[in-house]
Amino acid sequence: MLSKRGYFTALQKAEQLTERLLILDKTKDQFLANTSHELRTPLHATLSILQAVVDGGAGELTDRQKAELELAVGIGRRLTYLLDDLLDISHLQAGMELRLSSLDVHDVTAVALDVMRYLTDEKSVRLVNRVPKQLHWIEADEQRFQQIIFNLLYNAIKFTPAGTITVEAEQIGKMVKIRITDTGIGIAEDRQEKIFDRFEQGDRRTSQEGAGLGLYICKMLVERHGGEISVTSAVGQGTSFSFTMPAASSSGDPIHPSNIEPAMMRSVARLTAAASEDLPLALLPFTQASAKEKKEATILLVDDEPTNQYVMMRLLATEPYQIVAVSDGHEALEALEKQRHWDLVILDVMLPKMSGYEVCQRLREKYSASELPVLMVTARGQKEDLLAGFAAGANDYITKPVEALELRARVKTLLQMKRSVSDSIEAEMAFFRSQIKPHFLFNALTAILTVSQDDMKKAQDLLLDFSTYLRHSFDFEQHEKLIPIQRELELVEAYLRIEQIRFGERLDMIYKVEGDLSGRIPPMTIQPIVENAIRHGVMTRLSGGKVKLAVYAENNETVIQVEDNGPGFSAGAKTQQMKRKGVGLRNIERRLQNMGGKLEIVSKPNVGTRVEIRISQSQSELE
């Protein structure tokens, strides 16, 4: 008895909870509808003022001012269409009343295709109506049927860069099946089940998607008429949307372009706005500053929305930055490969083909967070999204809509961080030079004086070598981040000729230089390694000291090896050895990493040490 009472109590609570959830859901929908209505009035007022300015109501505008205002109007109109969609959903959920009449599918299709045909002129898309005239009649709300046809055609045009869009119809029992087929980019199989969900956009491959409400509204309208809608698609081949409508028992009046319903006109305006939104960008080749103005940083902007690219550039237009914009992850990685001197990447999370997280992970395989900072841009500020960005290697994030002051502040902070790291490396470089020069200068001058007593010609040659060494290593005005390998080898050879005079038979220098030496490396890269090999290798031996320098190409890499037969050290002592050799090797390693290079040290006790540098030939050829 008690168990039955408990069961009925639980059932009653479940029913009450279900009823409460339904009330809350209805309240939410009503709130959404009310909010949409409230937003429409100030939005329309704003657009009216902007349009009046565009039309010259506030005086003559420059071409740039007019184009930018037109862009703002276009963006505002997209927002009004989103509000219209939200209101349609609200009405459908409330049980929208349909005004049924007999419609000829051919006539509605013909009007829609005629109205939209001019919008496909630049896309090489052919629109074909294969619905026979006066054959397929349906019982439907004329305005809502036009809305379904237009939304599906709009979707087909949007995702078909070139090809054919065909409309067909056939009667199946008491229903008429209408099919719209395109030869566009297609939809991935795992996305097809979700394509009619609210806010779903399918495979996001273009930069013109809206909020993903159009197909959801189509599904609700079709089902409101008692029909069904489905999709079949293959990536790279095209997509076919099919839906059914009740067949009419008798024919009605023909439809002419002159009596197009308001829903169709609204849809035409929607497509016109979406198609024309990018026009100001094409009309305005955007330049941030004059060519004479010095750029303090080069920024890679990765965003698939042309409008977003333009807005971000405008927000940073007052800063001395050179900004290069690309539209997807693959283009971003290609840009990073082609040019190494990037100071910052502004990376949108939502990208076609490859997400911003994936791009950041790939980027971190070559660059550390200090070498190339990444500012992630996300539409969501949820904790999970931010953690995912930081886990992928992002330095910072900013949420949309982007505020100008916040964007400038975050960009400036990241650039200052990178600059501080670069300055510290340069400071280490200067310190390194100051540490290694005094003892060598003294020893070189002593060697030249000693040789001059017996062989003046040899002393003159040594003076020339000494001069070459000083010219290359003390060029403090040098601002080149990379120099030809040949120039670095000239420094090494001059240094070695002087050292061989000092050490005589204790030093046996072996060269193995092969192939093209036009590649580039950071200055003072090879010479300090050779000097370390002599100081910590050869100088520890009374005789038989050998240093081998090899430069060659292997697997599209330039390989530089410096090997000595000194005392060596164990693997466990490597860290201590790096510390003992001071800032020199650490500095070289960090500068090589900045250009995607690698430095590896291999050593065996009582055998010797080999230091190997590997640089991609494509990178070593870049300025």
C-alpha atoms as one frame of an Amber mdcrd trajectory, in Angstrom:
protein
   0.000   0.000   0.000   2.830   2.357   0.913   4.701   1.538  -2.298   1.599
   2.337  -4.365   1.156   5.619  -2.538   4.828   6.469  -3.132   4.440   5.608
  -6.805   1.399   7.869  -7.251   3.129  10.672  -5.320   6.190  10.436  -7.595
   3.943  10.331 -10.664   2.054  13.401  -9.479   5.332  15.276  -8.892   6.565
  14.278 -12.352   3.344  15.567 -13.932   3.629  18.832 -12.011   7.260  19.200
 -13.075   6.355  18.502 -16.716   3.558  21.070 -16.574   5.920  23.614 -15.014
   8.543  22.971 -17.705   5.925  23.465 -20.428   4.860  26.755 -18.838   8.487
  27.885 -18.596   9.083  26.924 -22.228   5.999  28.871 -23.307   7.117  31.825
 -21.165  10.548  31.708 -22.789   9.015  31.727 -26.278   6.727  34.603 -25.337
   9.676  36.521 -23.908  11.596  35.914 -27.149   8.675  37.182 -29.218   8.195
  40.262 -27.040  11.908  41.040 -27.075  12.005  40.731 -30.863   9.110  43.176
 -31.142  10.790  45.622 -28.755  14.074  45.468 -30.674  12.471  46.099 -34.062
  11.375  49.670 -33.312  14.747  51.182 -32.283  16.519  49.111 -34.934  14.266
  50.379 -37.724  14.687  53.942 -36.439  18.474  53.566 -36.494  18.413  52.123
 -40.023  16.133  54.907 -41.228  18.543  57.557 -39.929  21.541  55.791 -41.485
  19.730  55.394 -44.802  18.814  59.084 -44.796  22.490  59.981 -44.325  23.470
  57.586 -47.139  20.896  59.265 -49.394  22.492  62.670 -48.745  20.156  63.969
 -46.071  23.065  65.220 -43.946  25.188  66.568 -46.769  27.516  65.149 -49.374
  29.601  62.108 -48.387  32.911  60.849 -49.696  32.892  57.506 -51.500  34.494
  55.824 -48.493  31.999  57.319 -46.025  29.047  56.301 -48.180  30.321  52.756
 -48.692  30.973  52.255 -44.982  27.508  53.545 -44.069  25.990  51.203 -46.665
  27.866  48.361 -45.019  26.434  49.378 -41.628  22.910  49.498 -43.112  23.410
  46.031 -44.618  24.503  44.592 -41.285  21.505  46.230 -39.586  19.122  44.737
 -42.133  20.528  41.282 -41.465  19.609  41.808 -37.827  16.029  42.758 -38.760
  15.724  39.557 -40.817  16.942  37.548 -37.834  14.246  39.191 -35.701  11.657
  38.346 -38.392  12.768  34.705 -38.282  12.469  34.622 -34.499   8.936  36.035
 -34.749   7.999  33.425 -37.374   9.190  30.667 -35.050   7.175  32.160 -32.205
   4.019  32.282 -34.351   4.525  28.720 -35.589   4.978  27.401 -32.067   1.803
  29.213 -31.035  -0.135  27.455 -33.828   0.034  29.808 -36.804  -3.251  30.002
 -38.724  -2.882  29.049 -42.395  -4.896  30.684 -45.192  -5.226  27.769 -47.584
  -5.835  28.128 -51.317  -5.096  26.163 -54.497  -1.625  27.000 -55.875   0.117
  26.004 -59.088   3.641  24.874 -58.078   4.978  25.883 -61.504   3.768  29.485
 -61.182   5.153  30.023 -57.665   8.489  28.508 -58.717   8.662  30.574 -61.913
   8.063  33.824 -60.032  10.702  32.955 -57.418  13.310  32.033 -60.042  12.622
  35.155 -62.106  12.985  37.430 -59.095  16.231  35.790 -57.990  17.881  35.150
 -61.343  19.776  38.447 -61.520  21.441  37.646 -58.196  23.233  34.671 -59.769
  24.746  36.588 -62.706  28.212  36.755 -61.136  28.199  33.124 -59.943  27.686
  31.195 -63.211  24.688  29.432 -61.694  21.807  28.294 -63.934  18.273  28.181
 -62.478  15.944  25.607 -64.060  12.176  25.143 -63.527  11.166  21.589 -64.487
   7.735  21.726 -62.874   5.075  21.288 -65.618   2.632  24.189 -65.911  -0.968
  23.688 -64.716  -0.215  20.081 -63.651   0.721  20.090 -59.976  -1.663  21.998
 -57.711  -1.347  22.068 -53.938  -3.539  23.171 -51.030  -1.323  25.621 -49.101
  -0.953  29.065 -47.600   0.373  31.067 -50.555   2.578  33.383 -48.479   4.116
  30.535 -46.456   4.627  28.269 -49.483   6.505  31.104 -51.182   8.593  31.430
 -48.025   9.496  27.714 -48.132  10.427  27.824 -51.830  12.481  30.950 -51.413
  14.363  29.735 -48.323  15.347  26.497 -50.053  16.384  28.308 -53.251  18.318
  30.836 -51.184  20.147  28.011 -49.433  20.945  26.351 -52.776  22.286  29.583
 -54.319  24.381  30.330 -51.246  26.165  26.964 -51.361  26.524  26.628 -55.144
  29.476  28.659 -56.453  28.797  27.446 -60.000  26.520  24.893 -61.610  22.776
  24.229 -61.814  19.827  24.536 -59.444  16.747  22.604 -60.532  13.163  22.571
 -59.202  10.994  19.503 -59.933   7.633  18.151 -58.728   5.684  14.878 -58.821
   2.382  13.683 -57.353   2.536  10.762 -54.913  -0.956   9.745 -53.826  -2.637
  12.666 -52.087   0.621  14.621 -51.756   2.801  16.586 -54.186   6.537  16.128
 -53.718   8.683  19.159 -54.607  12.414  18.702 -55.007  15.107  21.431 -55.212
  18.480  20.057 -56.330  21.802  21.872 -56.629  25.306  20.926 -57.775  26.989
  22.819 -54.944  29.456  21.914 -52.209  27.194  19.398 -50.479  26.705  18.552
 -46.806  28.721  16.006 -44.837  26.748  12.865 -43.960  27.145  13.314 -40.214
  25.618  16.809 -40.457  22.525  15.939 -42.506  20.427  14.753 -39.560  20.988
  18.065 -37.772  20.491  20.364 -40.770  16.892  21.214 -39.780  17.725  21.902
 -36.128  17.379  25.429 -34.819  20.598  27.501 -35.271  22.241  24.671 -37.239
  24.230  25.676 -40.340  25.480  22.361 -41.645  29.023  22.229 -42.936  30.176
  25.816 -42.513  32.197  26.378 -45.675  31.267  29.869 -46.794  31.337  33.236
 -45.128  27.678  34.092 -45.725  25.864  31.945 -43.151  23.206  33.533 -41.015
  21.887  32.226 -37.715  20.816  28.884 -39.190  17.051  29.510 -38.808  15.905
  29.309 -42.440  15.772  25.508 -42.771  14.292  25.138 -39.296  11.448  27.478
 -40.300  10.981  25.538 -43.559  10.584  22.309 -41.596   8.018  23.865 -39.239
   6.031  25.361 -42.139   6.016  22.086 -44.095   4.886  20.111 -41.043   2.226
  22.750 -40.300   0.802  21.924 -43.745   0.865  18.203 -42.940   3.919  17.415
 -45.070   7.450  16.162 -44.537  10.870  17.494 -45.529  14.148  15.624 -46.060
  17.628  16.077 -47.504  20.105  13.918 -49.424  23.600  15.168 -50.156  27.152
  14.194 -51.079  30.133  16.415 -50.346  31.459  17.941 -53.555  28.487  16.740
 -55.635  25.472  18.657 -54.432  22.330  18.601 -52.309  18.669  17.772 -52.849
  15.900  19.032 -50.547  12.494  17.350 -50.907   9.233  18.229 -49.198   5.589
  17.273 -49.596   2.397  19.349 -49.652  -1.255  18.227 -49.807  -2.505  17.996
 -53.395  -5.390  20.351 -54.236  -8.738  18.949 -55.354  -9.183  21.783 -57.868
  -7.098  24.442 -59.585  -6.986  28.088 -58.506  -6.025  31.435 -59.975  -2.608
  31.765 -61.664   0.132  33.751 -59.891   1.798  36.676 -61.629   4.934  38.595
 -60.647   2.786  41.664 -60.096   1.051  40.141 -57.047   4.034  38.718 -55.188
   3.240  38.249 -51.512   4.994  40.316 -48.810   6.881  37.225 -47.591   8.453
  36.830 -51.024   9.382  40.516 -51.174  10.912  40.287 -47.716  12.900  37.239
 -48.779  14.105  39.012 -51.916  15.284  41.938 -49.802  17.020  39.492 -47.475
  18.979  37.836 -50.293  19.806  41.219 -51.845  21.224  42.433 -48.533  23.238
  39.255 -48.020  24.619  39.372 -51.551  25.491  43.057 -51.427  27.017  43.186
 -47.948  30.504  42.501 -49.295  30.286  45.136 -52.040  31.711  48.011 -49.967
  34.716  45.848 -49.194  35.320  45.324 -52.893  34.832  49.017 -53.577  37.171
  50.049 -50.793  40.650  48.543 -50.948  41.436  49.194 -47.311  44.817  50.638
 -46.375  45.695  51.270 -42.740  48.379  53.884 -43.273  50.526  55.415 -45.944
  53.347  53.340 -47.368  55.858  55.790 -45.858  54.663  55.203 -42.302  56.824
  52.724 -40.443  54.989  49.594 -39.319  55.910  48.517 -35.807  54.320  45.077
 -36.076  52.976  42.631 -38.650  49.723  40.908 -37.686  48.034  37.901 -39.298
  44.225  38.139 -39.031  42.358  34.847 -39.546  38.572  35.186 -39.975  36.255
  33.782 -42.640  33.813  36.721 -42.466  34.882  39.616 -44.757  32.840  42.001
 -42.624  34.657  40.901 -39.468  38.015  41.288 -41.214  37.104  44.802 -42.276
  35.818  45.811 -38.833  38.918  44.467 -37.055  41.160  46.335 -39.486  39.221
  49.536 -38.920  39.478  49.156 -35.141  43.265  48.856 -35.448  43.604  51.461
 -38.204  45.002  54.105 -35.856  47.877  51.842 -34.826  51.135  51.408 -36.807
  50.402  47.786 -37.726  50.610  45.957 -41.023  47.642  43.566 -41.065  47.276
  40.663 -43.496  43.867  38.919 -43.538  43.176  35.305 -44.567  39.918  33.357
 -44.554  40.691  29.885 -43.173  43.184  27.796 -41.266  44.978  26.397 -44.301
  45.598  29.892 -45.664  46.885  30.939 -42.237  49.405  28.089 -42.059  50.530
  28.812 -45.624  51.063  32.483 -44.760  53.138  31.486 -41.733  55.258  29.211
 -43.919  55.824  31.815 -46.635  56.749  34.644 -44.280  58.452  34.208 -40.929
  58.364  37.743 -39.579  54.949  37.734 -37.883  54.465  39.457 -34.557  50.923
  38.378 -33.670  48.086  36.140 -34.888  44.464  37.194 -34.293  42.585  33.916
 -34.703  38.830  33.333 -34.874  37.668  30.103 -33.211  34.963  29.290 -35.778
  36.676  28.719 -39.121  35.755  26.532 -42.109  37.725  23.312 -42.792  39.919
  23.672 -39.693  38.906  25.205 -36.356  40.873  27.965 -34.686  41.894  25.501
 -31.960  43.456  23.167 -34.545  45.265  26.066 -36.232  46.675  27.176 -32.875
  47.877  23.657 -32.053  49.621  23.369 -35.437  51.165  26.791 -34.937  52.518
  25.839 -31.513  54.443  22.942 -33.075  56.843  25.553 -34.501  56.442  28.659
 -32.353  56.439  29.118 -28.611  53.902  31.400 -26.923  56.515  34.134 -26.564
  57.845  33.848 -30.124  54.429  34.246 -31.792  51.525  35.303 -29.531  47.980
  34.246 -30.465  44.883  36.281 -29.609  41.836  34.014 -29.887  38.495  35.564
 -30.905  35.368  33.738 -29.727  31.645  34.447 -29.879  31.194  32.639 -26.545
  32.833  33.628 -23.309  32.095  30.323 -21.583  34.743  28.884 -19.283  35.008
  25.692 -21.363  35.743  27.655 -24.551  38.436  29.719 -22.867  40.091  26.650
 -21.354  40.063  24.959 -24.769  41.753  28.014 -26.285  44.467  28.139 -23.635
  44.993  24.377 -23.925  45.522  24.813 -27.678  48.250  27.373 -26.999  46.495
  30.754 -27.142  48.019  33.612 -25.144  44.814  35.589 -24.668  41.220  35.789
 -25.850  38.641  38.399 -26.715  34.891  37.886 -27.124  32.601  39.153 -29.867
  31.326  41.788 -30.336  34.816  43.221 -30.103  35.248  46.551 -28.327  37.834
  48.855 -29.909  39.603  49.843 -26.680  39.778  46.263 -25.434  41.102  44.972
 -28.760  43.805  47.638 -28.962  44.826  47.033 -25.347  45.100  43.262 -25.726
  46.993  43.529 -29.022  49.384  46.096 -27.557  50.022  43.948 -24.470  50.841
  40.843 -26.514  53.134  42.790 -28.840  54.929  44.313 -25.851  55.418  40.830
 -24.411  56.938  39.560 -27.652  59.107  42.667 -27.892  60.341  42.165 -24.328
  61.369  38.592 -25.108  63.161  39.726 -28.283  64.911  42.501 -26.356  66.075
  40.029 -23.732  67.524  37.804 -26.451  69.320  40.793 -27.969  70.617  41.740
 -24.519  71.916  38.216 -24.081  73.544  38.498 -27.502  75.331  41.701 -26.530
  76.400  40.192 -23.223  77.619  37.100 -25.047  79.752  39.234 -27.367  81.181
  41.190 -24.476  82.124  37.967 -22.692  83.847  36.150 -25.542  85.745  39.035
 -27.134  88.356  40.324 -24.617  90.307  37.111 -24.158  90.287  36.390 -27.893
  91.390  39.917 -28.812  94.351  39.639 -26.455  95.323  36.184 -27.738  94.947
  37.190 -31.408  97.106  40.279 -31.043  99.730  38.256 -29.175  99.778  35.655
 -31.961 100.156  38.315 -34.670 103.036  39.983 -32.808 104.767  36.638 -32.367
 104.422  35.681 -36.050 105.551  39.122 -37.257 108.998  38.530 -35.768 109.646
  35.606 -38.128 107.214  35.888 -41.063 105.889  39.345 -41.978 103.772  37.997
 -44.882 102.026  35.556 -42.571 101.491  38.334 -40.046  99.848  40.486 -42.748
  97.517  37.615 -43.655  96.613  37.219 -39.997  95.874  40.936 -39.740  93.479
  40.600 -42.694  91.795  37.627 -41.000  91.615  39.580 -37.760  90.074  42.514
 -39.616  87.476  40.217 -41.225  86.630  38.740 -37.842  86.174  42.152 -36.242
  84.106  43.466 -39.148  81.628  40.579 -38.946  81.377  40.111 -35.198  81.428
  43.738 -34.026  78.838  45.073 -36.454  76.610  46.533 -33.709  74.656  48.589
 -36.234  73.597  45.413 -37.983  69.821  45.016 -37.799  69.493  41.947 -39.996
  67.828  39.055 -38.228  69.189  36.630 -40.816  72.435  36.677 -42.794  73.746
  34.410 -45.590  75.431  31.221 -44.387  78.413  32.177 -46.558  78.959  35.361
 -44.515  78.887  33.412 -41.244  81.405  30.918 -42.655  83.748  33.786 -43.581
  83.715  34.802 -39.911  84.388  31.204 -38.839  87.277  30.764 -41.275  88.923
  34.028 -40.181  88.571  32.988 -36.548  90.018  29.509 -37.178  93.049  30.725
 -39.101  93.983  32.888 -36.110  93.372  30.038 -33.646  95.426  27.594 -35.697
  98.408  29.929 -35.391  97.952  29.860 -31.616  97.447  26.117 -31.203  99.580
  24.846 -34.062  99.489  21.035 -34.251  97.149  20.807 -31.265  94.280  21.876
 -33.573  93.315  19.962 -36.706  90.418  21.673 -38.496  88.403  19.603 -40.996
  85.935  21.274 -43.408  83.121  19.532 -45.240  81.060  22.242 -46.887  78.791
  21.093 -49.727  76.006  22.535 -51.846  74.373  25.943 -52.010  75.354  28.391
 -49.256  72.806  31.089 -50.166  70.517  30.098 -47.279  70.221  32.397 -44.267
  70.774  31.928 -40.530  70.852  34.215 -37.478  74.197  36.040 -37.162  76.798
  34.718 -34.706  75.384  31.196 -34.863  78.207  28.936 -36.100  81.256  30.825
 -34.793  80.346  30.597 -31.065  79.745  26.851 -31.443  83.139  26.400 -33.117
  84.735  28.476 -30.360  83.078  26.305 -27.713  84.397  23.201 -29.479  87.941
  24.594 -29.308  87.791  26.001 -25.766  86.009  23.051 -24.138  87.263  20.340
 -26.477  90.659  20.903 -28.105  92.156  23.028 -25.313  91.734  20.109 -22.906
  94.105  17.971 -25.015  97.873  18.311 -25.276  97.784  17.044 -28.886  95.550
  15.504 -31.531  92.650  17.904 -31.123  90.174  17.807 -34.007  87.248  20.043
 -34.890  85.068  19.128 -37.856  82.716  21.636 -39.507  80.170  20.201 -41.959
  77.489  22.065 -43.903  75.215  20.106 -46.259  71.612  19.598 -47.426  69.451
  16.697 -46.270  65.701  16.135 -46.686  65.001  19.784 -47.631  66.966  20.973
 -44.611  70.263  22.779 -44.259  72.370  20.843 -41.746  75.312  22.427 -39.889
  77.454  20.175 -37.695  80.345  21.124 -35.404  82.092  18.099 -33.915  85.096
  17.819 -31.601  87.036  14.964 -30.005  87.217  16.562 -26.585  86.328  14.973
 -23.228  82.573  14.998 -23.887  79.970  14.562 -21.169  77.200  12.176 -20.152
  73.530  12.618 -21.025  72.744  13.414 -17.404  75.273  16.239 -17.397  73.821
  17.963 -20.488  71.839  20.558 -18.537  74.812  21.439 -16.387  76.994  21.633
 -19.485  74.580  24.093 -21.116  74.695  26.244 -17.974  78.483  26.051 -17.797
  78.813  27.270 -21.349  76.862  30.362 -20.383  74.250  32.245 -22.381  75.870
  31.477 -25.738  74.314  28.150 -26.706  70.970  28.985 -25.080  70.853  32.249
 -27.025  71.659  30.471 -30.297  68.993  27.846 -29.633  66.308  30.446 -28.945
  67.153  32.472 -32.055  67.044  29.315 -34.176  63.644  28.409 -32.739  62.365
  31.843 -33.783  62.896  30.814 -37.412  61.692  27.235 -36.973  65.184  25.749
 -36.610  66.513  23.159 -34.158  69.729  22.748 -32.191  70.743  19.344 -30.843
  73.754  18.368 -28.720  75.042  14.773 -28.710  78.011  13.882 -26.507  79.793
  10.824 -25.175  82.353  10.851 -22.360  85.942  10.498 -23.640  84.722  10.499
 -27.265  83.604  14.047 -27.995  80.662  16.319 -28.664  78.580  17.073 -31.750
  76.366  20.141 -32.042  73.889  19.942 -34.927  71.724  22.713 -36.383  68.842
  21.952 -38.747  66.954  24.648 -40.643  64.235  24.134 -43.256  65.635  25.281
 -46.603  62.383  27.106 -47.381  62.812  29.127 -44.180  66.543  29.735 -44.564
  65.859  31.285 -47.970  63.448  33.899 -46.556  64.492  37.466 -45.944
